[in-house]
Short mmCIF file of C-alpha atoms in Angstrom, two decimals:
data_model
loop_
_atom_site.label_atom_id
_atom_site.label_comp_id
_atom_site.label_asym_id
_atom_site.label_seq_id
_atom_site.Cartn_x
_atom_site.Cartn_y
_atom_site.Cartn_z
CA UNK A 952 -9.32 2.93 -16.49
CA UNK A 953 -9.49 6.59 -14.55
CA UNK A 954 -7.46 4.96 -11.47
CA UNK A 955 -8.51 5.75 -7.92
CA UNK A 956 -9.34 9.14 -7.11
CA UNK A 957 -8.87 10.79 -3.80
CA UNK A 958 -10.01 14.17 -2.62
CA UNK A 959 -8.39 16.45 -1.13
CA UNK A 960 -4.67 15.80 -1.92
CA UNK A 961 -4.03 18.14 0.98
CA UNK A 962 -5.96 18.83 4.13
CA UNK A 963 -4.44 21.13 7.04
CA UNK A 964 -6.64 21.37 10.04
CA UNK A 965 -6.64 22.52 13.59
CA UNK A 966 -6.66 19.97 16.29
CA UNK A 967 -9.61 19.00 17.54
CA UNK A 968 -11.64 19.79 14.22
CA UNK A 969 -13.41 16.87 12.24
CA UNK A 970 -12.24 15.93 8.81
CA UNK A 971 -13.68 13.99 5.93
CA UNK A 972 -11.81 12.26 3.00
CA UNK A 973 -13.47 10.92 -0.17
CA UNK A 974 -12.29 7.78 -2.23
CA UNK A 975 -13.36 6.78 -5.69
CA UNK A 976 -12.37 3.61 -6.61
CA UNK A 977 -11.91 1.97 -10.23
CA UNK A 978 -15.53 1.67 -11.36
CA UNK A 979 -15.67 -2.08 -11.60
CA UNK A 980 -13.71 -2.79 -8.35
CA UNK A 981 -15.91 -4.21 -5.70
CA UNK A 982 -13.26 -3.86 -2.77
CA UNK A 983 -12.11 -0.84 -1.52
CA UNK A 984 -9.29 -0.27 1.32
CA UNK A 985 -8.23 2.64 3.40
CA UNK A 986 -4.57 2.53 4.51
CA UNK A 987 -2.71 5.10 6.67
CA UNK A 988 1.05 5.84 5.97
CA UNK A 989 3.24 7.99 8.36
CA UNK A 990 6.59 9.47 7.09
CA UNK A 991 9.11 6.97 6.71
CA UNK A 992 6.94 3.82 6.98
CA UNK A 993 5.07 1.46 4.95
CA UNK A 994 1.22 2.15 4.80
CA UNK A 995 -0.90 0.19 7.54
CA UNK A 996 -4.53 -1.38 7.00
CA UNK A 997 -7.26 0.57 8.32
CA UNK A 998 -10.21 -1.00 6.83
CA UNK A 999 -11.86 -2.68 3.83
CA UNK A 1000 -15.32 -2.95 1.96
CA UNK A 1001 -16.74 -5.26 0.00
CA UNK A 1002 -19.34 -3.48 -1.92
CA UNK A 1003 -21.13 -1.50 0.71
CA UNK A 1004 -20.43 -3.95 3.72
CA UNK A 1005 -17.32 -2.94 5.94
CA UNK A 1006 -15.70 -6.48 6.50
CA UNK A 1007 -12.71 -5.69 8.48
CA UNK A 1008 -11.64 -3.15 10.74
CA UNK A 1009 -7.93 -2.77 12.25
CA UNK A 1010 -7.34 -1.73 15.92
CA UNK A 1011 -5.67 1.39 14.38
CA UNK A 1012 -9.04 2.50 13.38
CA UNK A 1013 -10.21 4.01 16.82
CA UNK A 1014 -13.61 5.11 17.87
CA UNK A 1015 -12.84 8.75 16.35
CA UNK A 1016 -12.42 7.33 12.93
CA UNK A 1017 -15.65 6.05 10.86
CA UNK A 1018 -15.58 4.85 7.34
CA UNK A 1019 -18.43 4.33 4.91
CA UNK A 1020 -19.34 3.20 1.48
CA UNK A 1021 -22.98 3.67 1.23
CA UNK A 1022 -23.76 2.44 -2.19
CA UNK A 1023 -20.81 0.42 -2.79
CA UNK A 1024 -19.22 2.91 -5.02
CA UNK A 1025 -16.93 6.02 -3.38
CA UNK A 1026 -16.16 5.88 0.20
CA UNK A 1027 -15.45 8.60 2.75
CA UNK A 1028 -13.30 8.33 5.74
CA UNK A 1029 -13.92 10.70 8.62
CA UNK A 1030 -11.84 11.58 11.49
CA UNK A 1031 -13.41 13.30 14.46
CA UNK A 1032 -11.66 15.41 16.91
CA UNK A 1033 -8.32 15.37 15.18
CA UNK A 1034 -4.99 14.94 17.05
CA UNK A 1035 -1.46 15.50 16.33
CA UNK A 1036 -0.96 11.85 15.71
CA UNK A 1037 -3.47 11.77 12.88
CA UNK A 1038 -1.00 13.61 10.77
CA UNK A 1039 -0.31 11.28 7.89
CA UNK A 1040 -0.94 10.27 4.25
CA UNK A 1041 -4.29 8.38 3.89
CA UNK A 1042 -4.30 6.02 1.06
CA UNK A 1043 -7.31 4.43 -0.64
CA UNK A 1044 -7.09 1.16 -2.77
CA UNK A 1045 -9.50 -1.01 -4.66
CA UNK A 1046 -9.44 -4.34 -6.11
CA UNK A 1047 -11.76 -7.07 -7.68
CA UNK A 1048 -13.05 -9.65 -5.67
CA UNK A 1049 -11.87 -12.82 -7.38
CA UNK A 1050 -9.98 -15.70 -5.37
CA UNK A 1051 -8.95 -15.23 -1.85
CA UNK A 1052 -6.94 -12.13 -2.20
CA UNK A 1053 -4.61 -12.46 -5.18
CA UNK A 1054 -5.93 -9.68 -7.14
CA UNK A 1055 -3.72 -6.72 -6.68
CA UNK A 1056 -4.67 -3.52 -4.96
CA UNK A 1057 -4.45 -0.23 -7.02
CA UNK A 1058 -3.78 2.89 -4.93
CA UNK A 1059 -4.89 6.50 -5.18
CA UNK A 1060 -2.51 9.23 -4.67
CA UNK A 1061 -3.64 9.82 -1.09
CA UNK A 1062 -4.80 12.78 1.14
CA UNK A 1063 -1.99 14.17 3.09
CA UNK A 1064 -3.37 15.47 6.66
CA UNK A 1065 -1.44 17.98 8.68
CA UNK A 1066 -2.90 18.61 12.01
CA UNK A 1067 -1.64 22.09 13.48
CA UNK B 858 0.89 -12.14 12.68
CA UNK B 859 2.36 -11.56 9.31
CA UNK B 860 5.39 -9.36 9.14
CA UNK B 861 7.52 -8.21 6.34
CA UNK B 862 11.24 -7.17 6.72
CA UNK B 863 12.92 -4.93 4.32
CA UNK B 864 16.86 -5.06 5.01
CA UNK B 865 18.30 -1.67 4.26
CA UNK B 866 16.09 1.45 4.55
CA UNK B 867 18.35 3.04 2.10
CA UNK B 868 20.07 1.95 -1.07
CA UNK B 869 22.33 3.82 -3.25
CA UNK B 870 23.46 2.45 -6.64
CA UNK B 871 25.15 3.79 -9.52
CA UNK B 872 23.43 4.33 -12.88
CA UNK B 873 23.68 1.02 -14.99
CA UNK B 874 24.69 -1.23 -11.89
CA UNK B 875 22.65 -3.94 -10.51
CA UNK B 876 19.52 -3.06 -8.06
CA UNK B 877 18.97 -5.63 -5.38
CA UNK B 878 16.04 -4.79 -2.71
CA UNK B 879 15.76 -7.23 -0.23
CA UNK B 880 12.54 -8.69 1.45
CA UNK B 881 11.91 -11.31 4.02
CA UNK B 882 8.50 -12.38 5.24
CA UNK B 883 7.59 -14.42 8.43
CA UNK B 884 4.59 -16.98 7.69
CA UNK B 885 4.36 -20.66 7.92
CA UNK B 886 2.28 -20.59 4.97
CA UNK B 887 3.40 -18.81 1.86
CA UNK B 888 1.43 -15.79 1.24
CA UNK B 889 0.89 -13.68 -1.68
CA UNK B 890 3.75 -11.24 -2.52
CA UNK B 891 3.82 -8.07 -4.08
CA UNK B 892 6.33 -5.16 -4.79
CA UNK B 893 5.32 -1.61 -5.04
CA UNK B 894 6.90 1.50 -6.09
CA UNK B 895 6.41 5.16 -4.56
CA UNK B 896 7.21 8.17 -6.16
CA UNK B 897 7.07 11.42 -3.95
CA UNK B 898 3.70 12.51 -3.00
CA UNK B 899 2.30 10.05 -5.13
CA UNK B 900 0.20 6.72 -4.36
CA UNK B 901 1.77 3.08 -4.80
CA UNK B 902 2.17 1.52 -8.02
CA UNK B 903 2.23 -2.18 -8.58
CA UNK B 904 5.69 -3.51 -9.75
CA UNK B 905 4.97 -7.26 -9.79
CA UNK B 906 3.07 -9.90 -7.70
CA UNK B 907 3.71 -13.45 -7.09
CA UNK B 908 0.93 -15.77 -6.30
CA UNK B 909 1.35 -19.31 -7.81
CA UNK B 910 3.30 -21.04 -10.25
CA UNK B 911 6.76 -19.82 -11.55
CA UNK B 912 8.87 -18.56 -8.80
CA UNK B 913 10.74 -16.01 -10.91
CA UNK B 914 8.32 -13.04 -11.55
CA UNK B 915 8.76 -10.49 -14.13
CA UNK B 916 7.21 -6.80 -13.57
CA UNK B 917 7.18 -3.43 -15.14
CA UNK B 918 10.20 -1.19 -15.92
CA UNK B 919 12.51 -4.37 -16.02
CA UNK B 920 12.26 -5.56 -12.64
CA UNK B 921 11.95 -9.06 -11.34
CA UNK B 922 11.61 -10.93 -7.96
CA UNK B 923 12.31 -14.48 -7.07
CA UNK B 924 10.15 -16.08 -4.32
CA UNK B 925 12.28 -18.55 -2.45
CA UNK B 926 10.31 -20.43 -0.04
CA UNK B 927 13.04 -22.20 1.88
CA UNK B 928 14.42 -18.61 2.66
CA UNK B 929 11.09 -16.70 3.11
CA UNK B 930 12.41 -14.30 0.70
CA UNK B 931 10.96 -12.24 -2.02
CA UNK B 932 13.91 -10.12 -3.27
CA UNK B 933 13.62 -7.65 -6.00
CA UNK B 934 16.09 -7.10 -9.00
CA UNK B 935 16.90 -4.99 -11.87
CA UNK B 936 19.95 -5.63 -13.93
CA UNK B 937 20.84 -2.02 -15.07
CA UNK B 938 19.59 1.08 -12.65
CA UNK B 939 18.03 3.99 -14.78
CA UNK B 940 17.80 7.48 -12.97
CA UNK B 941 14.03 7.10 -13.16
CA UNK B 942 14.06 4.36 -10.91
CA UNK B 943 14.83 6.71 -7.82
CA UNK B 944 12.01 5.94 -5.58
CA UNK B 945 10.77 4.11 -2.51
CA UNK B 946 9.99 0.68 -2.71
CA UNK B 947 7.65 -1.57 -0.53
CA UNK B 948 7.56 -5.29 -0.38
CA UNK B 949 3.93 -6.52 0.80
CA UNK B 950 2.19 -9.87 1.57
CA UNK B 951 -1.30 -10.68 1.66
CA UNK B 952 -1.89 -13.70 3.67
CA UNK B 953 -3.97 -16.30 1.86
CA UNK B 954 -7.86 -16.00 2.60
CA UNK B 955 -7.17 -12.44 3.97
CA UNK B 956 -7.86 -9.14 2.19
CA UNK B 957 -5.48 -6.97 3.64
CA UNK B 958 -1.91 -6.17 2.75
CA UNK B 959 0.94 -5.98 5.07
CA UNK B 960 3.71 -3.75 3.95
CA UNK B 961 7.61 -3.68 5.15
CA UNK B 962 8.89 -0.50 6.08
CA UNK B 963 10.24 0.48 2.66
CA UNK B 964 13.61 1.12 0.89
CA UNK B 965 14.51 4.35 -0.37
CA UNK B 966 16.66 3.84 -3.77
CA UNK B 967 18.98 6.20 -4.70
CA UNK B 968 20.72 6.32 -8.31
CA UNK B 969 23.79 8.12 -8.83
CA UNK B 970 25.04 9.44 -12.13
#
């Protein structure tokens, strides 16, 4: 079990630039989740995939945000035209699909985004 | 909508003392319940979970939590705090039938020598 891997760990960019983050889930996990965590707060759900299908998106996921999981393995989260308010830690998690949600999600170490 | 309230954004205890971190949820149907721990600049690590069955759940690092339906609570305890327990702790719920986790705002635990 190599765990959930996220790259890069840190990203500093200027306002208005586009950024892309990558998440590699635990290999046998078919569900993948993205969360955003701002300083001093708990993570907030953004979206999740079952295999390659994006099944739910939060209202937090504005049209500047797009997530993909093209082959049902790794996922990317892109933010276009970044704004100051996008500064946060972006966390990826994965889990197995069994039952109706009682399988725990395993988290990566996150990508910290700083907008200058 | 589900919500989670963690009472106390910051808890400080002495090494060897009891740790009690409080979590209450709002739901008419008991959700699945989780506690996660987060160390600085790291992701979240699962401590324990409650889905069904026994209401007292034991987790890693000596932590346990008790699900009390009548109080809509899922408080986290550890009989004797260790310096390595200093971290941020998050209570989370997953509504039955849903996939996402809803987190509380977190409690920062400080251990005094």
